[in-house]
Amino acid sequence: MVGRMSVLLGSDSVAMRHKLLAGAFTRKRVLTFRVMAILLLAKGMKSLQLSLNEFIPKLGLAVPTVSNAAYSKARAKFRHTAFIEFNQEAVVKTMYEDGDYQTWKGLRTLAVDGSKVMLPTNDETMKEFGVLRYDNGAGAAGEHTYAVASVLYDVLNRVAIDAALAPAHAYEVDLAAGHLGHTKVGDLVIYDRGYCSYRMMALASQAQGDFLIRCPSGRFNVATDMLLGNGPDDVVVTLTAPAGFSKDPSHQGLPVTLTVRFVRVALDNGEYEVLATSLLDQHVYTLDDFKDLYWLRWGVETFYGILKTRLGLENFSGLSAESIRQDFYAAVLLTGIESILTEDAEEQLEQQRGGHPKKVNKAVSFNAIKYRAFELFMGSASPEDTLEELTELFTTNPTLIRRDRKPPRGNPSSHQLLGFWKRKRKAVF
C-alpha cells in the first residue's frame, strides 16, 4: 500500500487528472502536488501556520517554512477527487487483491450508513450543500449548513470501499443505490431500518451480492406481525411492489415481485428485531446466525465516530466547498491507510495471552501515521524501517478490549457537553 501511494503521489498523470487549473503544479515549487496531498492528509487541530512550521522542514529543503497564503493558493489548485482515486488504487486494491481478508461465512460483510456533517456556514457552502433548520424548543432556532455523508464500509476489515458527501437534503436510499456499483458476488450488505423499503430491496436484488435490512413496524405486514410476536420466527415470502411502483421513471427495470426471507431475533432486553434478507438458504444461514450478523453493522457507526471525534472532521481546515470535500475524502482515505498499516500489530496483539484482549490504540496509530506521513510517502527514508517502527509502537501502546462492559447511556446536559469539549477532550493531532 505504501509503495502504491508513493507511486500515485509522484505520478504526473495523476496530478494532471486531479488539479483544478491546467497550469497548476508544473513549476518547481515547495508545495508540489505530492506535498499538498500529504499536508491535506496530515491535517491536524493546530493552527495552519504551526502545522506548516512542523512539516515543511521534513522536506529537507533550504526553505524553512511557507506561509498560510502560499498554502491556500496551492490548495485552491488541488481537486478532492485525488483522494478518491488514492483510496481505490492504494487501499481497496491492497486489501482485497490477494483474497486474504476477513469474511463472514465466506461473504465480504459490508454496511451502508449515512450521517449528517455540520459545515461552516457561508454563501458558498449554503449554495452547494443547503441548510437544515433547528429549534431546541427553548427559544433557540435558526439554520445551519449541513452535508450528508454516506459510506459503503467493510465492517470486518475496516475499509471504506466507497464514500459520498452530498447536500443536506439528499435521500439516503439514493446515496445507498450509488454505492451498489462497488459490490460484487460474494458480498453481503447490511442496512439499518431507515433503508427498509421495497425500492431498496429491489435495487439491492439487482446488484451483485446479498442484502440484510432491519425492518421497522408498519413497513411490511409480515414484519409488523413478527414484531408483535405473531407467527414463525423464520419465513420466506413473495413481496409485491406497491401500487404505481413501475410508473415512476426511476423504478424502470426493477422487479415487481421479490422473494425475501424475514427472520425474527430476540434482543437481550426482551424486544424483537426483524430482519429482511436475500440469504434464503435456512440450512447455511440459520436463525441463530442473524443476531450476531446484524450486530456487525455497528462497525460503520464506529467509522463515523472515528471521522468526527478522533479525526475531528467537522473542524474543517478551510471554508470553501472544495476544501470541505478535500478534508472529508482525505479523512476517509486515512482510515483505510490506518487499517492496513495496523494489520500486523493487530495480529500480534490477538496472539498475546493473559489479561484482557488488546487492540491497537487509535489515538496512537492516527497520530503516528499523520506525523510520519512524509517519511512513508515521500520516499526519503526506507518505508520498511518506518513500518517496523510503527508496528512496534502500535504493539507497545495498545488499548484493552472489555467485551462484557456495557456502560449505561447517559443524557448529558449542555453544560456537561461544553465542559467535555472545552476541558476534557484530548486532541489526537
Short mmCIF file of C-alpha atoms in Angstrom, two decimals:
data_model
loop_
_atom_site.label_atom_id
_atom_site.label_comp_id
_atom_site.label_asym_id
_atom_site.label_seq_id
_atom_site.Cartn_x
_atom_site.Cartn_y
_atom_site.Cartn_z
CA MET A 1 0.00 0.00 0.00
CA VAL A 2 2.78 2.47 0.90
CA GLY A 3 4.54 1.78 -2.40
CA ARG A 4 1.34 2.31 -4.37
CA MET A 5 0.61 5.56 -2.58
CA SER A 6 4.13 6.80 -3.29
CA VAL A 7 3.79 5.98 -6.99
CA LEU A 8 0.39 7.68 -7.22
CA LEU A 9 1.62 10.79 -5.42
CA GLY A 10 4.62 11.10 -7.72
CA SER A 11 2.74 10.44 -10.97
CA ASP A 12 2.42 13.36 -13.39
CA SER A 13 -0.66 11.75 -14.97
CA VAL A 14 -2.38 11.54 -11.57
CA ALA A 15 -1.56 15.19 -10.91
CA MET A 16 -2.97 16.13 -14.33
CA ARG A 17 -6.26 14.36 -13.54
CA HIS A 18 -6.71 15.98 -10.17
CA LYS A 19 -5.75 19.62 -10.47
CA LEU A 20 -8.29 22.39 -10.79
CA LEU A 21 -6.17 24.64 -13.02
CA ALA A 22 -4.44 23.49 -16.20
CA GLY A 23 -1.11 25.16 -15.38
CA ALA A 24 -1.05 24.14 -11.71
CA PHE A 25 1.82 22.15 -10.17
CA THR A 26 4.02 22.46 -13.27
CA ARG A 27 6.75 24.74 -11.87
CA LYS A 28 9.23 23.53 -9.28
CA ARG A 29 7.81 24.86 -6.04
CA VAL A 30 7.92 23.70 -2.44
CA LEU A 31 4.18 22.94 -2.43
CA THR A 32 4.04 20.34 -5.19
CA PHE A 33 1.04 18.10 -5.87
CA ARG A 34 2.60 15.37 -3.74
CA VAL A 35 3.41 17.69 -0.84
CA MET A 36 -0.09 19.21 -0.88
CA ALA A 37 -1.71 15.76 -0.82
CA ILE A 38 0.33 14.72 2.22
CA LEU A 39 -0.30 18.01 4.03
CA LEU A 40 -4.05 17.61 3.50
CA LEU A 41 -3.85 14.01 4.67
CA ALA A 42 -1.98 15.08 7.81
CA LYS A 43 -4.50 17.77 8.73
CA GLY A 44 -4.47 18.45 12.46
CA MET A 45 -6.13 20.60 15.10
CA LYS A 46 -3.30 23.10 15.33
CA SER A 47 -3.28 26.42 13.52
CA LEU A 48 -2.27 26.08 9.89
CA GLN A 49 0.97 28.03 10.32
CA LEU A 50 2.09 25.87 13.23
CA SER A 51 1.47 22.74 11.16
CA LEU A 52 3.41 24.16 8.24
CA ASN A 53 6.28 25.12 10.53
CA GLU A 54 6.44 21.48 11.69
CA PHE A 55 6.06 19.72 8.36
CA ILE A 56 7.95 21.80 5.79
CA PRO A 57 11.38 21.24 7.44
CA LYS A 58 10.82 17.48 6.92
CA LEU A 59 11.22 18.06 3.18
CA GLY A 60 14.90 18.80 3.71
CA LEU A 61 14.81 21.96 1.60
CA ALA A 62 16.54 25.26 2.19
CA VAL A 63 13.15 26.90 2.74
CA PRO A 64 12.38 26.71 6.49
CA THR A 65 8.62 27.05 6.06
CA VAL A 66 5.88 28.51 3.86
CA SER A 67 3.12 30.99 4.62
CA ASN A 68 -0.59 30.42 5.08
CA ALA A 69 -1.22 32.41 1.90
CA ALA A 70 1.10 30.23 -0.18
CA TYR A 71 -0.56 27.09 1.17
CA SER A 72 -4.06 28.44 0.44
CA LYS A 73 -3.10 29.31 -3.15
CA ALA A 74 -1.66 25.84 -3.74
CA ARG A 75 -4.67 24.18 -2.14
CA ALA A 76 -7.02 26.04 -4.47
CA LYS A 77 -5.41 24.14 -7.38
CA PHE A 78 -5.92 20.69 -5.84
CA ARG A 79 -9.01 18.60 -6.61
CA HIS A 80 -10.53 16.36 -3.90
CA THR A 81 -11.01 13.53 -6.41
CA ALA A 82 -7.34 12.62 -5.92
CA PHE A 83 -8.17 11.14 -2.52
CA ILE A 84 -10.97 9.05 -4.04
CA GLU A 85 -8.53 7.56 -6.55
CA PHE A 86 -5.89 7.01 -3.85
CA ASN A 87 -8.44 5.12 -1.74
CA GLN A 88 -9.45 2.86 -4.64
CA GLU A 89 -5.98 2.23 -6.04
CA ALA A 90 -3.89 2.08 -2.87
CA VAL A 91 -6.22 0.97 -0.08
CA VAL A 92 -9.06 -1.06 -1.62
CA LYS A 93 -6.85 -2.91 -4.11
CA THR A 94 -4.26 -3.68 -1.45
CA MET A 95 -6.90 -5.04 0.93
CA TYR A 96 -8.62 -7.41 -1.49
CA GLU A 97 -6.27 -8.31 -4.32
CA ASP A 98 -4.77 -11.44 -2.72
CA GLY A 99 -8.03 -12.75 -1.24
CA ASP A 100 -6.56 -12.68 2.29
CA TYR A 101 -9.21 -10.72 4.15
CA GLN A 102 -11.83 -11.42 6.81
CA THR A 103 -15.29 -12.66 5.84
CA TRP A 104 -18.45 -13.96 7.49
CA LYS A 105 -19.22 -17.47 6.18
CA GLY A 106 -17.23 -16.61 3.08
CA LEU A 107 -19.11 -13.34 2.46
CA ARG A 108 -17.42 -9.95 2.42
CA THR A 109 -19.52 -8.17 5.05
CA LEU A 110 -20.33 -4.55 4.24
CA ALA A 111 -22.59 -1.93 5.79
CA VAL A 112 -24.15 1.22 4.36
CA ASP A 113 -25.00 4.16 6.56
CA GLY A 114 -25.31 7.92 6.39
CA SER A 115 -24.52 10.69 8.82
CA LYS A 116 -25.13 14.43 8.87
CA VAL A 117 -21.98 16.55 8.89
CA MET A 118 -22.07 20.14 10.16
CA LEU A 119 -20.26 22.52 7.81
CA PRO A 120 -19.01 26.10 8.04
CA THR A 121 -21.90 28.36 7.09
CA ASN A 122 -21.23 30.85 4.31
CA ASP A 123 -22.77 31.79 0.97
CA GLU A 124 -20.79 29.17 -0.97
CA THR A 125 -21.48 26.23 1.35
CA MET A 126 -25.15 27.17 1.67
CA LYS A 127 -25.45 27.15 -2.12
CA GLU A 128 -23.51 23.89 -2.56
CA PHE A 129 -24.93 21.83 0.32
CA GLY A 130 -28.04 23.57 1.65
CA VAL A 131 -29.18 24.20 5.21
CA LEU A 132 -31.21 22.46 7.89
CA ARG A 133 -33.35 24.34 10.36
CA TYR A 134 -33.07 23.70 14.08
CA ASP A 135 -35.25 24.50 17.06
CA ASN A 136 -34.36 23.28 20.53
CA GLY A 137 -37.77 24.15 21.96
CA ALA A 138 -36.27 26.66 24.36
CA GLY A 139 -36.30 29.69 22.11
CA ALA A 140 -33.17 28.94 20.14
CA ALA A 141 -33.93 28.47 16.45
CA GLY A 142 -32.20 29.09 13.17
CA GLU A 143 -30.49 27.25 10.35
CA HIS A 144 -27.07 25.79 9.71
CA THR A 145 -25.25 24.35 6.73
CA TYR A 146 -25.01 20.56 6.64
CA ALA A 147 -23.96 17.81 4.30
CA VAL A 148 -24.90 14.13 4.34
CA ALA A 149 -22.07 11.61 4.31
CA SER A 150 -22.77 8.10 3.05
CA VAL A 151 -20.36 5.19 3.04
CA LEU A 152 -20.10 1.56 1.93
CA TYR A 153 -17.90 0.14 4.66
CA ASP A 154 -16.27 -3.24 5.19
CA VAL A 155 -17.00 -3.80 8.87
CA LEU A 156 -14.59 -6.72 9.32
CA ASN A 157 -11.59 -5.26 7.50
CA ARG A 158 -12.29 -1.62 8.40
CA VAL A 159 -12.04 -0.17 4.90
CA ALA A 160 -14.37 2.36 3.23
CA ILE A 161 -14.96 0.93 -0.24
CA ASP A 162 -16.97 3.94 -1.42
CA ALA A 163 -17.99 7.24 0.16
CA ALA A 164 -20.03 10.27 -0.84
CA LEU A 165 -20.59 13.75 0.58
CA ALA A 166 -23.98 15.01 -0.59
CA PRO A 167 -26.24 18.03 0.01
CA ALA A 168 -28.17 18.25 3.27
CA HIS A 169 -31.49 17.08 1.83
CA ALA A 170 -30.13 14.13 -0.16
CA TYR A 171 -32.18 10.93 0.22
CA GLU A 172 -30.19 8.17 1.90
CA VAL A 173 -31.67 5.44 -0.34
CA ASP A 174 -30.44 7.31 -3.44
CA LEU A 175 -26.98 7.54 -1.88
CA ALA A 176 -27.07 3.84 -0.97
CA ALA A 177 -28.02 2.98 -4.56
CA GLY A 178 -24.92 4.84 -5.72
CA HIS A 179 -22.73 2.50 -3.65
CA LEU A 180 -24.12 -0.67 -5.23
CA GLY A 181 -21.84 -0.37 -8.23
CA HIS A 182 -18.94 -1.20 -5.89
CA THR A 183 -20.44 -4.51 -4.69
CA LYS A 184 -19.71 -7.91 -6.21
CA VAL A 185 -20.79 -11.53 -5.99
CA GLY A 186 -19.94 -12.81 -2.52
CA ASP A 187 -20.81 -9.54 -0.78
CA LEU A 188 -23.40 -9.10 1.96
CA VAL A 189 -24.57 -5.52 2.52
CA ILE A 190 -26.25 -4.66 5.85
CA TYR A 191 -28.67 -1.72 6.12
CA ASP A 192 -30.35 -0.04 9.09
CA ARG A 193 -34.13 0.33 9.26
CA GLY A 194 -34.02 3.78 7.62
CA TYR A 195 -33.30 2.00 4.34
CA CYS A 196 -36.12 -0.51 4.61
CA SER A 197 -38.32 -0.16 1.54
CA TYR A 198 -39.39 -2.22 -1.44
CA ARG A 199 -37.32 0.03 -3.69
CA MET A 200 -34.13 -0.54 -1.70
CA MET A 201 -34.66 -4.29 -1.72
CA ALA A 202 -35.32 -4.22 -5.47
CA LEU A 203 -32.17 -2.20 -6.11
CA ALA A 204 -30.12 -4.50 -3.88
CA SER A 205 -31.54 -7.60 -5.57
CA GLN A 206 -30.34 -6.35 -8.96
CA ALA A 207 -26.86 -5.60 -7.68
CA GLN A 208 -24.22 -8.25 -7.23
CA GLY A 209 -24.29 -9.72 -3.74
CA ASP A 210 -26.88 -10.11 -0.98
CA PHE A 211 -28.62 -7.79 1.48
CA LEU A 212 -29.78 -7.71 5.10
CA ILE A 213 -32.12 -4.91 6.22
CA ARG A 214 -33.65 -4.24 9.61
CA CYS A 215 -37.43 -3.71 9.36
CA PRO A 216 -39.40 -1.13 11.36
CA SER A 217 -43.04 -1.64 12.26
CA GLY A 218 -45.56 -0.59 9.63
CA ARG A 219 -43.35 -1.07 6.56
CA PHE A 220 -44.28 -4.67 5.61
CA ASN A 221 -47.24 -6.57 7.08
CA VAL A 222 -45.22 -9.71 7.69
CA ALA A 223 -42.55 -7.75 9.59
CA THR A 224 -45.14 -5.85 11.63
CA ASP A 225 -46.79 -9.10 12.75
CA MET A 226 -43.43 -10.63 13.64
CA LEU A 227 -42.51 -7.58 15.74
CA LEU A 228 -45.73 -8.16 17.70
CA GLY A 229 -44.63 -11.73 18.41
CA ASN A 230 -47.02 -13.35 15.96
CA GLY A 231 -46.23 -16.13 13.51
CA PRO A 232 -42.99 -18.05 12.95
CA ASP A 233 -39.50 -16.72 13.60
CA ASP A 234 -38.29 -17.53 10.10
CA VAL A 235 -40.36 -17.25 6.92
CA VAL A 236 -39.77 -16.80 3.18
CA VAL A 237 -42.40 -14.71 1.39
CA THR A 238 -43.01 -13.13 -2.01
CA LEU A 239 -43.35 -9.36 -1.86
CA THR A 240 -45.26 -7.39 -4.48
CA ALA A 241 -44.32 -3.86 -5.48
CA PRO A 242 -46.59 -1.10 -4.16
CA ALA A 243 -49.29 0.23 -6.46
CA GLY A 244 -47.89 2.58 -9.07
CA PHE A 245 -44.32 1.48 -8.38
CA SER A 246 -43.47 0.78 -12.03
CA LYS A 247 -44.93 4.09 -13.21
CA ASP A 248 -42.11 6.01 -11.52
CA PRO A 249 -39.38 6.58 -14.16
CA SER A 250 -36.68 5.95 -11.56
CA HIS A 251 -38.11 2.45 -10.97
CA GLN A 252 -37.93 1.33 -14.58
CA GLY A 253 -36.35 -2.10 -14.89
CA LEU A 254 -36.79 -3.00 -11.22
CA PRO A 255 -38.61 -6.28 -10.42
CA VAL A 256 -42.27 -6.08 -9.37
CA THR A 257 -42.00 -9.18 -7.15
CA LEU A 258 -39.25 -10.23 -4.76
CA THR A 259 -38.62 -13.40 -2.77
CA VAL A 260 -37.42 -12.28 0.66
CA ARG A 261 -36.70 -14.08 3.89
CA PHE A 262 -37.84 -12.47 7.17
CA VAL A 263 -36.24 -13.57 10.44
CA ARG A 264 -37.10 -12.55 13.98
CA VAL A 265 -34.47 -12.44 16.71
CA ALA A 266 -34.96 -11.72 20.42
CA LEU A 267 -32.80 -8.99 21.91
CA ASP A 268 -31.30 -9.05 25.41
CA ASN A 269 -33.95 -6.57 26.62
CA GLY A 270 -36.77 -8.90 25.58
CA GLU A 271 -37.76 -6.93 22.48
CA TYR A 272 -37.82 -8.32 18.96
CA GLU A 273 -35.86 -7.33 15.89
CA VAL A 274 -36.98 -8.37 12.40
CA LEU A 275 -34.52 -8.61 9.53
CA ALA A 276 -35.26 -8.97 5.82
CA THR A 277 -32.63 -10.72 3.75
CA SER A 278 -31.84 -12.33 0.41
CA LEU A 279 -29.93 -15.11 2.23
CA LEU A 280 -32.67 -17.68 1.63
CA ASP A 281 -30.84 -20.91 2.50
CA GLN A 282 -32.08 -21.73 6.00
CA HIS A 283 -29.54 -24.52 6.44
CA VAL A 284 -26.44 -22.46 5.59
CA TYR A 285 -27.69 -19.27 7.28
CA THR A 286 -29.54 -20.36 10.40
CA LEU A 287 -31.82 -18.26 12.54
CA ASP A 288 -29.20 -18.16 15.31
CA ASP A 289 -26.71 -16.52 12.94
CA PHE A 290 -28.63 -13.32 12.41
CA LYS A 291 -28.43 -11.58 15.78
CA ASP A 292 -24.63 -11.50 15.73
CA LEU A 293 -24.60 -10.81 11.99
CA TYR A 294 -26.69 -7.65 12.28
CA TRP A 295 -24.59 -6.53 15.25
CA LEU A 296 -21.60 -6.34 12.87
CA ARG A 297 -23.26 -3.26 11.36
CA TRP A 298 -22.05 -1.36 14.42
CA GLY A 299 -18.67 -1.14 12.69
CA VAL A 300 -19.94 1.58 10.36
CA GLU A 301 -21.16 3.59 13.36
CA THR A 302 -17.66 3.28 14.82
CA PHE A 303 -16.27 4.52 11.48
CA TYR A 304 -18.26 7.75 11.77
CA GLY A 305 -17.14 8.08 15.38
CA ILE A 306 -13.53 7.95 14.21
CA LEU A 307 -14.16 10.51 11.46
CA LYS A 308 -15.96 13.02 13.64
CA THR A 309 -14.34 12.55 17.03
CA ARG A 310 -10.90 11.00 16.65
CA LEU A 311 -10.05 12.82 13.40
CA GLY A 312 -12.10 15.96 14.08
CA LEU A 313 -13.72 16.01 10.64
CA GLU A 314 -16.11 18.85 11.45
CA ASN A 315 -13.17 21.06 12.46
CA PHE A 316 -12.62 21.86 8.77
CA SER A 317 -9.34 23.37 7.66
CA GLY A 318 -10.99 25.56 5.03
CA LEU A 319 -14.25 27.37 4.34
CA SER A 320 -14.84 26.63 0.64
CA ALA A 321 -16.91 23.73 -0.68
CA GLU A 322 -13.82 22.20 -2.30
CA SER A 323 -11.74 22.39 0.89
CA ILE A 324 -14.59 20.66 2.77
CA ARG A 325 -14.58 17.84 0.21
CA GLN A 326 -10.79 17.63 0.44
CA ASP A 327 -10.96 17.20 4.23
CA PHE A 328 -13.74 14.61 4.02
CA TYR A 329 -12.19 12.34 1.39
CA ALA A 330 -8.72 12.71 2.91
CA ALA A 331 -10.12 11.54 6.26
CA VAL A 332 -11.83 8.55 4.60
CA LEU A 333 -8.54 7.64 2.92
CA LEU A 334 -6.64 7.99 6.19
CA THR A 335 -8.92 5.48 7.95
CA GLY A 336 -8.12 2.90 5.25
CA ILE A 337 -4.40 3.59 5.47
CA GLU A 338 -4.55 3.13 9.24
CA SER A 339 -6.44 -0.17 8.90
CA ILE A 340 -3.79 -1.61 6.58
CA LEU A 341 -0.77 -0.27 8.48
CA THR A 342 -2.06 -1.68 11.78
CA GLU A 343 -2.90 -5.17 10.44
CA ASP A 344 0.38 -6.74 11.60
CA ALA A 345 0.12 -5.10 15.01
CA GLU A 346 -3.49 -6.26 15.41
CA GLU A 347 -2.47 -9.86 14.64
CA GLN A 348 0.37 -9.71 17.16
CA LEU A 349 -1.93 -8.32 19.85
CA GLU A 350 -4.54 -11.02 19.17
CA GLN A 351 -1.93 -13.70 19.82
CA GLN A 352 -0.95 -12.31 23.21
CA ARG A 353 -2.28 -14.27 26.16
CA GLY A 354 -3.19 -13.16 29.66
CA GLY A 355 -5.44 -10.37 30.90
CA HIS A 356 -7.94 -8.58 28.70
CA PRO A 357 -7.65 -8.90 24.91
CA LYS A 358 -5.85 -5.97 23.31
CA LYS A 359 -6.18 -3.92 20.15
CA VAL A 360 -4.33 -1.01 18.57
CA ASN A 361 -4.95 2.33 20.24
CA LYS A 362 -6.45 4.62 17.58
CA ALA A 363 -5.13 7.74 19.25
CA VAL A 364 -1.61 6.36 18.93
CA SER A 365 -1.97 5.00 15.40
CA PHE A 366 -3.56 8.03 13.78
CA ASN A 367 -1.15 10.41 15.48
CA ALA A 368 1.88 8.39 14.37
CA ILE A 369 0.70 7.96 10.78
CA LYS A 370 -0.07 11.66 10.39
CA TYR A 371 3.22 12.71 11.97
CA ARG A 372 5.27 10.33 9.81
CA ALA A 373 3.33 10.74 6.58
CA PHE A 374 6.26 12.37 4.77
CA GLU A 375 8.59 9.52 5.76
CA LEU A 376 6.06 6.99 4.50
CA PHE A 377 5.09 8.58 1.20
CA MET A 378 7.93 10.88 0.12
CA GLY A 379 10.44 8.07 -0.27
CA SER A 380 13.21 9.93 1.56
CA ALA A 381 13.68 7.06 4.02
CA SER A 382 13.22 3.29 3.89
CA PRO A 383 9.46 2.65 4.19
CA GLU A 384 10.18 -0.83 5.57
CA ASP A 385 12.12 0.63 8.51
CA THR A 386 9.38 3.17 9.16
CA LEU A 387 6.70 0.48 9.06
CA GLU A 388 8.63 -1.70 11.51
CA GLU A 389 8.96 1.21 13.91
CA LEU A 390 5.25 2.00 13.61
CA THR A 391 4.27 -1.64 14.23
CA GLU A 392 6.43 -1.74 17.35
CA LEU A 393 4.83 1.49 18.53
CA PHE A 394 1.34 0.12 17.95
CA THR A 395 2.01 -3.14 19.80
CA THR A 396 3.61 -1.48 22.83
CA ASN A 397 0.81 1.08 23.30
CA PRO A 398 -2.40 -0.96 22.96
CA THR A 399 -5.81 -0.40 24.45
CA LEU A 400 -7.81 -3.10 26.25
CA ILE A 401 -10.98 -4.76 24.96
CA ARG A 402 -13.57 -5.18 27.70
CA ARG A 403 -16.17 -7.25 25.88
CA ASP A 404 -18.74 -7.54 28.65
CA ARG A 405 -18.68 -3.93 29.73
CA LYS A 406 -21.96 -2.18 28.93
CA PRO A 407 -21.91 1.28 30.50
CA PRO A 408 -25.36 2.89 30.63
CA ARG A 409 -26.05 5.57 28.05
CA GLY A 410 -26.37 8.93 29.71
CA ASN A 411 -28.15 12.07 28.61
CA PRO A 412 -25.61 14.78 29.46
CA SER A 413 -26.73 18.35 29.79
CA SER A 414 -25.45 21.12 27.53
CA HIS A 415 -23.26 22.29 30.42
CA GLN A 416 -21.63 18.84 30.71
CA LEU A 417 -21.07 18.60 26.97
CA LEU A 418 -19.50 22.04 26.86
CA GLY A 419 -17.24 21.12 29.76
CA PHE A 420 -16.10 17.98 27.98
CA TRP A 421 -15.23 19.72 24.72
CA LYS A 422 -13.54 22.66 26.44
CA ARG A 423 -11.66 20.96 29.27
CA LYS A 424 -11.53 17.18 28.98
CA ARG A 425 -11.30 16.11 25.36
CA LYS A 426 -7.76 15.44 24.17
CA ALA A 427 -6.96 16.13 20.52
CA VAL A 428 -5.06 13.35 18.72
CA PHE A 429 -3.15 15.69 16.42
#
